[in-house]
Coordinates of C-alpha atoms in Angstrom, one line a residue:
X276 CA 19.7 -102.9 6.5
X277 CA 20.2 -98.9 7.2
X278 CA 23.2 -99.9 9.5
X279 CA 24.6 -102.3 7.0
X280 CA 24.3 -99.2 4.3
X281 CA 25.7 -97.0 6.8
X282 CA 28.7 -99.3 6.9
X283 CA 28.9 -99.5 3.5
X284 CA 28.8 -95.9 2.7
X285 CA 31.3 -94.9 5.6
X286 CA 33.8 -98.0 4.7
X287 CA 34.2 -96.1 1.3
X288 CA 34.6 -93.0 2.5
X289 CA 37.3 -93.7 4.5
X290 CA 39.0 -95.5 1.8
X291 CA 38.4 -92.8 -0.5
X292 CA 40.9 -90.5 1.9
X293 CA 44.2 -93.0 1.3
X294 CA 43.6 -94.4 -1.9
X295 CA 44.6 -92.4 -5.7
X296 CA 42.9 -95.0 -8.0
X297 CA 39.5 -94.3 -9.7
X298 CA 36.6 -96.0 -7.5
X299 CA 33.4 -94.2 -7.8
X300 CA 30.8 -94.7 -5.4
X301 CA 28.6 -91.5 -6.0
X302 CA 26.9 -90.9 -9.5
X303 CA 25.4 -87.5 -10.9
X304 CA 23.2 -88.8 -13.5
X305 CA 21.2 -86.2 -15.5
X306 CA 18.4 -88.2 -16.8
X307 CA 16.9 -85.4 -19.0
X308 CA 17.8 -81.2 -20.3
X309 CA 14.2 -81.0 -21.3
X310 CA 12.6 -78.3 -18.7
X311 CA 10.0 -75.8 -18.0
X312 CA 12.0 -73.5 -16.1
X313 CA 13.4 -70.1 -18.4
X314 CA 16.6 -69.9 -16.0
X315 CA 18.9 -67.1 -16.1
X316 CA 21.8 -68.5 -14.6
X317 CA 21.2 -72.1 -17.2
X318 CA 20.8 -72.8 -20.4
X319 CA 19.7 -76.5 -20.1
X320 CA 16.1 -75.3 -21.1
X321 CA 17.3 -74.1 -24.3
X322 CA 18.2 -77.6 -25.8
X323 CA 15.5 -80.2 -27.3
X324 CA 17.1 -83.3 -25.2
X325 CA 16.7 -86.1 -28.3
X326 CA 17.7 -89.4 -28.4
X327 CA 18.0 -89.8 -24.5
X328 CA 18.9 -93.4 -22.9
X329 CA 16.3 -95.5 -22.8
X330 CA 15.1 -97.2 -19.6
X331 CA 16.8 -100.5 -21.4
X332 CA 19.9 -99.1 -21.9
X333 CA 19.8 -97.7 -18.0
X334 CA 19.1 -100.8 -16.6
X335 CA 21.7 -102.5 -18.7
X336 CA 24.0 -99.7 -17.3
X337 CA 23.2 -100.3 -13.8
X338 CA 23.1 -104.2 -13.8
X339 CA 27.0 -103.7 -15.1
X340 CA 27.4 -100.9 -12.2
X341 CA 25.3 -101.8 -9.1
X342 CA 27.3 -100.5 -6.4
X343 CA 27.0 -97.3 -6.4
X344 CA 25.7 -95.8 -2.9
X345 CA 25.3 -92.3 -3.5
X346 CA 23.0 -91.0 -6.9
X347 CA 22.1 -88.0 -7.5
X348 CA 19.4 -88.1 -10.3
X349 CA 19.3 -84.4 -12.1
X350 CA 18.2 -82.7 -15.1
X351 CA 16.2 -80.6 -16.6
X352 CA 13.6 -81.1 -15.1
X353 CA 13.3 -84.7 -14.3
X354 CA 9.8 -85.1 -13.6
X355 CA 9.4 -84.3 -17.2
X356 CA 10.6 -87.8 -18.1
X357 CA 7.3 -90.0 -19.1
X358 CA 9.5 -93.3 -17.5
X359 CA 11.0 -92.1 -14.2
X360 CA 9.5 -94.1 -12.2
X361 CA 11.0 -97.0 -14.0
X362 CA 14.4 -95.3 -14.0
X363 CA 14.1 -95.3 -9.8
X364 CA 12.7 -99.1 -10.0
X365 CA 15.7 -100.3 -12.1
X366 CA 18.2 -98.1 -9.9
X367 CA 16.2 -100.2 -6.9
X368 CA 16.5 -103.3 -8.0
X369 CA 20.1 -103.0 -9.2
X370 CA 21.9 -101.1 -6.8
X371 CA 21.3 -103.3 -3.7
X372 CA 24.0 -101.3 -1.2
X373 CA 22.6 -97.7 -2.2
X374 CA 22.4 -95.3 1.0
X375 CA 21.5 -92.1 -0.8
X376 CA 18.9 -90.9 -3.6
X377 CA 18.4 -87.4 -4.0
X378 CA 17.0 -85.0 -6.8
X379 CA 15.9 -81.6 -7.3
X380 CA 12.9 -80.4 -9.0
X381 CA 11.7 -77.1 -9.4
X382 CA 8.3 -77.6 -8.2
X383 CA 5.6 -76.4 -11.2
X384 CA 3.8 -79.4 -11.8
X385 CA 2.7 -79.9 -8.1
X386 CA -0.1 -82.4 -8.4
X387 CA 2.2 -84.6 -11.1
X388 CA 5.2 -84.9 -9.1
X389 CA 2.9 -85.4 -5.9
X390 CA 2.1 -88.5 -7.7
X391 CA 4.9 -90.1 -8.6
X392 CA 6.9 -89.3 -5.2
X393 CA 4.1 -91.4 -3.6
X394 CA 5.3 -93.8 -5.6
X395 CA 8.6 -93.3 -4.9
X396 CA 8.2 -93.7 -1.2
X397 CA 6.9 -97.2 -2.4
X398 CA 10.3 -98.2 -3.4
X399 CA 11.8 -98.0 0.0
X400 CA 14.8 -96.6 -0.4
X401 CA 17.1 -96.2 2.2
X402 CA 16.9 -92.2 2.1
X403 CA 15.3 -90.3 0.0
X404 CA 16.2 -86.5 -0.2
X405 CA 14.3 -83.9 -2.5
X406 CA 15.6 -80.5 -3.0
X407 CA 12.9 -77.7 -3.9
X408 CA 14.4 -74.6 -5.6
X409 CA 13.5 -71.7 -4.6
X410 CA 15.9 -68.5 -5.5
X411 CA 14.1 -65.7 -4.2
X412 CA 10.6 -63.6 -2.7
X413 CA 7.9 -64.2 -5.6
X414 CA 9.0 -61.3 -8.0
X415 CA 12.7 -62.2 -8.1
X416 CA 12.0 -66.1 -7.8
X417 CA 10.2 -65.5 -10.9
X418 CA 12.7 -63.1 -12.5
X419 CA 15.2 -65.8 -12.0
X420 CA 13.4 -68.4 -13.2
X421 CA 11.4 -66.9 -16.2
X422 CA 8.3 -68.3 -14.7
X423 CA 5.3 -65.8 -14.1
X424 CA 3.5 -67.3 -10.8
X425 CA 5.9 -69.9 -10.5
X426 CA 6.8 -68.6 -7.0
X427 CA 3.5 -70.0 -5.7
X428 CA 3.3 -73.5 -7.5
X429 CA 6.8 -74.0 -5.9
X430 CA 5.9 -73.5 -2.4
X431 CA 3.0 -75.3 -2.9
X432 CA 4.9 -78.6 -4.2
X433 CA 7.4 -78.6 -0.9
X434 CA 4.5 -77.6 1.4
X435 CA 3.1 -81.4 0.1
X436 CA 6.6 -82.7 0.0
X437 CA 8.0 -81.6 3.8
X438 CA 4.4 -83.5 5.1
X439 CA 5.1 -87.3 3.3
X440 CA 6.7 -89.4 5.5
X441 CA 9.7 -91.2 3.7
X442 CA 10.9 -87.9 2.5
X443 CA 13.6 -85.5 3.7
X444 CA 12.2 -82.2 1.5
X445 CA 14.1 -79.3 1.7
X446 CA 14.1 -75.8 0.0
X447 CA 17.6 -75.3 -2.1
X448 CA 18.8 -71.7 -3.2
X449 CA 21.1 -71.0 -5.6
X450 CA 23.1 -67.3 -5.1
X451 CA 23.5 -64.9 -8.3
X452 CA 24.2 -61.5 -8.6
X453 CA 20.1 -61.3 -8.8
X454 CA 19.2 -62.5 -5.5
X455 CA 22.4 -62.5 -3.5
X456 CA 21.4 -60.4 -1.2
X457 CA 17.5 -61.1 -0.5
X458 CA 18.5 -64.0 2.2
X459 CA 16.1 -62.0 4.5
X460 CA 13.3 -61.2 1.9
X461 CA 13.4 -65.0 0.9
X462 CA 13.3 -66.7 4.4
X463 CA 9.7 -63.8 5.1
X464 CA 8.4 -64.7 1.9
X465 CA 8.5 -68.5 2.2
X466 CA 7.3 -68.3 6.2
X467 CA 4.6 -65.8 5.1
X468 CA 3.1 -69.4 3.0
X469 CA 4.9 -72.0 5.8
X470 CA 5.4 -70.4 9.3
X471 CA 6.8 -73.2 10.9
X472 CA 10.0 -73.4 7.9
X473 CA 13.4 -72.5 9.6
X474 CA 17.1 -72.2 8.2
X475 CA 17.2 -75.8 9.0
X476 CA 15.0 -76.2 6.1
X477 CA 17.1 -74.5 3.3
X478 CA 20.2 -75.3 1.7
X479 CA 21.9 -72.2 -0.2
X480 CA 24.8 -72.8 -2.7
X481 CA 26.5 -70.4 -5.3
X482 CA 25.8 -71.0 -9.4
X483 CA 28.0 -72.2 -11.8
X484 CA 29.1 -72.5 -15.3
X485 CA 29.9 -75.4 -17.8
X486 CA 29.7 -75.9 -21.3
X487 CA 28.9 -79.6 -20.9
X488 CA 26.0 -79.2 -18.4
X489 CA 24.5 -75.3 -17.8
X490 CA 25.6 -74.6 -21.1
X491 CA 26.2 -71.3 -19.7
X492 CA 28.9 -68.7 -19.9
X493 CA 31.6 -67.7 -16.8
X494 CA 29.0 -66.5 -13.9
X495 CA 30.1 -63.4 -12.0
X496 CA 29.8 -63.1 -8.2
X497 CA 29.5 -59.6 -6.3
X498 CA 31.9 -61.7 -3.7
X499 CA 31.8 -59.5 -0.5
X500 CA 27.7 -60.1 -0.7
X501 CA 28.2 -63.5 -1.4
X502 CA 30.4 -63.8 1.8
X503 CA 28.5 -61.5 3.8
X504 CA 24.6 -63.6 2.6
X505 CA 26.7 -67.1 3.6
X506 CA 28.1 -66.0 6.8
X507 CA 24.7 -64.2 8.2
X508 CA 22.9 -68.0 6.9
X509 CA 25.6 -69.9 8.7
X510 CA 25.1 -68.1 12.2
X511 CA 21.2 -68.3 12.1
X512 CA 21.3 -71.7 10.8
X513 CA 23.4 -72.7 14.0
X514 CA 25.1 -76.0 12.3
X515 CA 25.0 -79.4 14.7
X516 CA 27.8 -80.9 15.3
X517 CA 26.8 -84.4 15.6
X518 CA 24.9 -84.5 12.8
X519 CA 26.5 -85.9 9.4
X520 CA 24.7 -83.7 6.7
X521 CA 24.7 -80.9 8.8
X522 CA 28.9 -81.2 9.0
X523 CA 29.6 -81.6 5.4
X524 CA 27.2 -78.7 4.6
X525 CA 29.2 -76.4 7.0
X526 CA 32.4 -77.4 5.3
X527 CA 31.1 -76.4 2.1
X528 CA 30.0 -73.2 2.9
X529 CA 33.1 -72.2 5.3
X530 CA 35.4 -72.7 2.2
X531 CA 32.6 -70.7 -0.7
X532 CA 34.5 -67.4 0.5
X533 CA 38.1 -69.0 -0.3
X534 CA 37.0 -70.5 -4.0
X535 CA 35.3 -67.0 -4.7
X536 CA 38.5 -65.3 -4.1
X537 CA 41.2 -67.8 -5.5
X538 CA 38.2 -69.3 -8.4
X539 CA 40.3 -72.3 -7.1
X540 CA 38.7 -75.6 -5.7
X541 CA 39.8 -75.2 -2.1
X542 CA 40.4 -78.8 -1.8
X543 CA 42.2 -81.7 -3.2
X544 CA 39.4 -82.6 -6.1
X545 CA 37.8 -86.3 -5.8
X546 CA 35.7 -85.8 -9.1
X547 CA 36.6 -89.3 -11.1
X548 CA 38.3 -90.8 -8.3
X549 CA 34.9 -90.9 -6.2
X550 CA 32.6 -89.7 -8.4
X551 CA 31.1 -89.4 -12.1
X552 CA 28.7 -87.6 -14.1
X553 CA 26.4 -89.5 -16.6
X554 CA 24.4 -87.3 -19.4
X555 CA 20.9 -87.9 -20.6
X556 CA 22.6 -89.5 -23.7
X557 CA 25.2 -91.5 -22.2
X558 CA 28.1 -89.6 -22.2
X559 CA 30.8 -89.9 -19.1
X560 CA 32.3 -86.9 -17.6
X561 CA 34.5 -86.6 -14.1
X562 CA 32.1 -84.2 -13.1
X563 CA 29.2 -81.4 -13.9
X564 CA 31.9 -78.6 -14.8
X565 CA 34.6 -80.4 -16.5
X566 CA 33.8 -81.0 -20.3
X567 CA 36.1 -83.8 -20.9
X568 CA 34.2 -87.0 -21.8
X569 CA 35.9 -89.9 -21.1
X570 CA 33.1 -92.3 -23.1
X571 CA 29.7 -93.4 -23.7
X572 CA 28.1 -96.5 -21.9
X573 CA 26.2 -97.7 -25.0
X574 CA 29.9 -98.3 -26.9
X575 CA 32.1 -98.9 -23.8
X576 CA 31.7 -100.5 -20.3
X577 CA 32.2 -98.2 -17.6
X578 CA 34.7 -100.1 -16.2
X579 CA 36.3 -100.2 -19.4
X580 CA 36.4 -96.2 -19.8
X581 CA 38.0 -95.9 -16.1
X582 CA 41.0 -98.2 -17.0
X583 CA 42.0 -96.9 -20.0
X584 CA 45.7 -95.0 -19.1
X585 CA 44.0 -91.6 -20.4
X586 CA 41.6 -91.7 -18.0
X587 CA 43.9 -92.4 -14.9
X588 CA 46.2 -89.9 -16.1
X589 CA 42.9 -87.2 -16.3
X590 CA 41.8 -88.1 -12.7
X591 CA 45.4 -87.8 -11.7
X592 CA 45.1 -84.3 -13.2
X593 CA 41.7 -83.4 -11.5
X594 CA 44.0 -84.3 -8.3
X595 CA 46.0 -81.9 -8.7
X596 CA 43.4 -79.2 -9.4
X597 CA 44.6 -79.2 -13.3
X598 CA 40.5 -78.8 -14.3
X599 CA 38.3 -75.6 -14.6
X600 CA 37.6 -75.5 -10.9
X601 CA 34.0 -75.5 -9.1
X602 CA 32.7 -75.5 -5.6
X603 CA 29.5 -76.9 -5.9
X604 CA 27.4 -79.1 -3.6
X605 CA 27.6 -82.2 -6.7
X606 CA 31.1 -82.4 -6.6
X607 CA 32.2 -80.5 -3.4
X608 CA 30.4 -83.1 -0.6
X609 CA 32.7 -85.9 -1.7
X610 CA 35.7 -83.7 -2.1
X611 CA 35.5 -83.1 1.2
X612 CA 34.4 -86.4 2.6
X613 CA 37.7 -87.1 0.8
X614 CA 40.0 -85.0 2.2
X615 CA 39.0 -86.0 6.2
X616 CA 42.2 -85.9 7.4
X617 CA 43.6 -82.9 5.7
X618 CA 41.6 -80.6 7.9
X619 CA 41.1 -80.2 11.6
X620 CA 38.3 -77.5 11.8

C-alpha cells in the first residue's frame, strides 16, 4: 500500500508541474487558535477560538474531499482540541490515498499528547511526521515563547516522541530577530538533555506574518544573520541527495536568502492550484498568508468554491506572484515540488 501511495503522491506531483487549473492535493487545516503558548512572533493565542467545526461537519467535509494526500493538521495548539483523535479517525477513514500526516505541537502537556499519539500510531497511517518546536537554549526558548520552564517540558515530549516507533519526530525552529543567531547555543542546549540528536534532527525555517492566520504584524529579519545562521545549518547538516525530504528541504532553504532580499516568493506560487488552507471555522483560503477567503465549507462545497470564475482568476493571480508573498515550509514544499523542471540545481 506505501508503494501504491507513493505512486499516487508522485503522479500528482508531476502533474502539478504542466497543468494551470486548481487541483489541490495538500491541505493546511488548522483545527483550533486556542493555545498555551504566549508567542512573540504569533498572535493565535490571543483569540478565544468559538464556534469551531465540529467533528460532523469535518467528516462531512472530508467524505465530499477524500483525496487529499498531503495534510497538514495545525493550530493553536492542536492537542488542545477535546476530539482530535476523532478528527485523525475521520481523516483515516475518508482519505483512503493519503501519503502524508504531519502536525506540530509545542510540546507542554507531555504526558497528554504521549497519549493520544499512541493512539495515533493505532491508526496506521502511511507516515506520520511530528514537528516539536523548539526556538532557542531554555532562557530564550522561554523568552520566545512566554512560557517559564517550558524549555524542559518540550524536550521532554520529543525525547518520548523520537523513541515510538511509527513516528518520524523531529525538533522545528523558527528564526526571529530573538534567536537568529543562537544556532550553536540551541543545538548544546538540546544535546546537553539528548546526546545522540544531530542536525538531522531539526528543521529550521524563518517566521512570518498574516492577518488571517498569525494575526501578527510585518516581521523584521536582521537578513545577513539569517543567511549567515542558514548557510552554517546547511553545511553541518550535510543534505542527502537521494533522499526525498532531505531534497525539498535543501531547496527551501537555498532560496530563504533570495526571498529575504527581494520579500518576493522566489518561485512560481502553487498555493490554490496545489494546495489550500482550511480555518478552525471553516473558512477557505489559498494559503496561510494570503487573507482572501474564497468560502466556507458549511455554505458551499469545496468543489463548488474552486470553480467559481473568481477563484480561477485569484489562483491565476497567486501564479503570477500577485499575493503578499511568503517563503514558508506550508506553502513553499509544494511550490517547489511544482516548479521541478524550472530548476537544475
Amino acid at each position: 500500500m506505501s508503494v501504491l501511495k507513493d505512486f499516487f503522491l508522485g503522479k500528482q506531483i508531476i502533474a502539478s508541474n504542466f497543468r494551470s487549473n486548481i487541483a489541490p492535493y495538500k491541505l493546511t487545516f488548522a483545527v483550533t487558535y486556542n493555545c498555551n503558548s504566549r508567542c512573540k512572533t504569533c498572535n493565535i493565542w490571543e483569540r478565544e477560538s468559538k464556534n469551531e467545526l465540529t467533528p460532523d461537519e469535518i467528516d462531512k467535509f472530508f467524505k465530499e474531499n477524500p483525496d487529499f494526500l498531503w495534510i497538514d493538521i495545525t493550530g493553536g495548539e492542536i492537542f488542545l482540541r477535546s476530539d482530535l483523535i476523532k478528527i485523525l479517525q475521520t481523516i483515516k477513514n475518508r482519505c483512503k490515498r493519503l501519503h502524508t500526516l504531519h502536525f506540530p505541537t509545542n510540546g507542554l502537556m507531555t504526558n497528554h499528547i504521549i497519549e493520544i499519539v499512541k493512539q495515533v500510531i493505532k491508526l496506521d497511517f502511511n507516515k506520520l511526521i511530528i514537528t516539536v518546536s523548539v526556538d532557542g537554549p531554555p532562557e530564550i526558548h522561554e523568552k520566545i515563547r512566554g512560557i517559564k520552564g517550558g524549555f524542559k517540558k518540550t524536550i521532554t515530549t520529543y525525547k518520548k516522541l523520537r523513541n515510538m516507533k511509527g513516528v518520524d519526530a523531529y525538533i522545528g525552529m523558527t528564526l526571529s530577530k530573538d534567536n537568529v543567531d543562537l544556532l550553536d547555543e540551541t543545538m548544546n542546549a538540546i544535546k546537553l538533555e539528548i546526546p545522540v540528536f544531530t542536525y538531522k534532527d531539526l528543521h529550521i525555517n524563518i517566521a512570518h506574518s498574516s492577518p488571517h492566520f498569525y494575526g501578527n504584524k510585518q516581521i523584521d529579519f536582521p537578513v545577513n544573520k539569517v543567511v549567515s545562521t542558514i548557510s552554517s545549518f546547511s553545511e553541518r547538516k550535510k543534505f542527502s541527495l537521494i533522499n526525498p525530504v532531505s531534497i525539498l528541504e535543501y531547496q527551501y532553504l537555498k532560496r530563504i536568502r533570495k526571498y529575504l532580499k527581494t520579500t518576493k516568493c522566489p518561485m512560481e506560487c502553487h498555493s490554490l492550484r496545489s494546495s489550500i488552507f482550511l480555518d478552525p471555522y471553516g473558512n477557505v483560503y489559498p494559503c496561510t498568508a494570503y487573507d482572501k477567503k474564497i468560502g466556507n465549507i458549511n455554505s458551499q462545497t469545496l468543489k463548488a468554491m474552486l470553480s467559481k470564475t473568481e477563484v480561477k482568476k485569484l489562483a491565476n493571480d497567486i501564479r503570477k506572484l500577485n499575493c503578499p508573498q511568503c517563503w514558508t515550509p506550508c506553502e513553499a514544499y509544494q511550490t517547489i515540488l511544482g516548479n521541478l523542471f524550472k530548476f537544475v540545481d
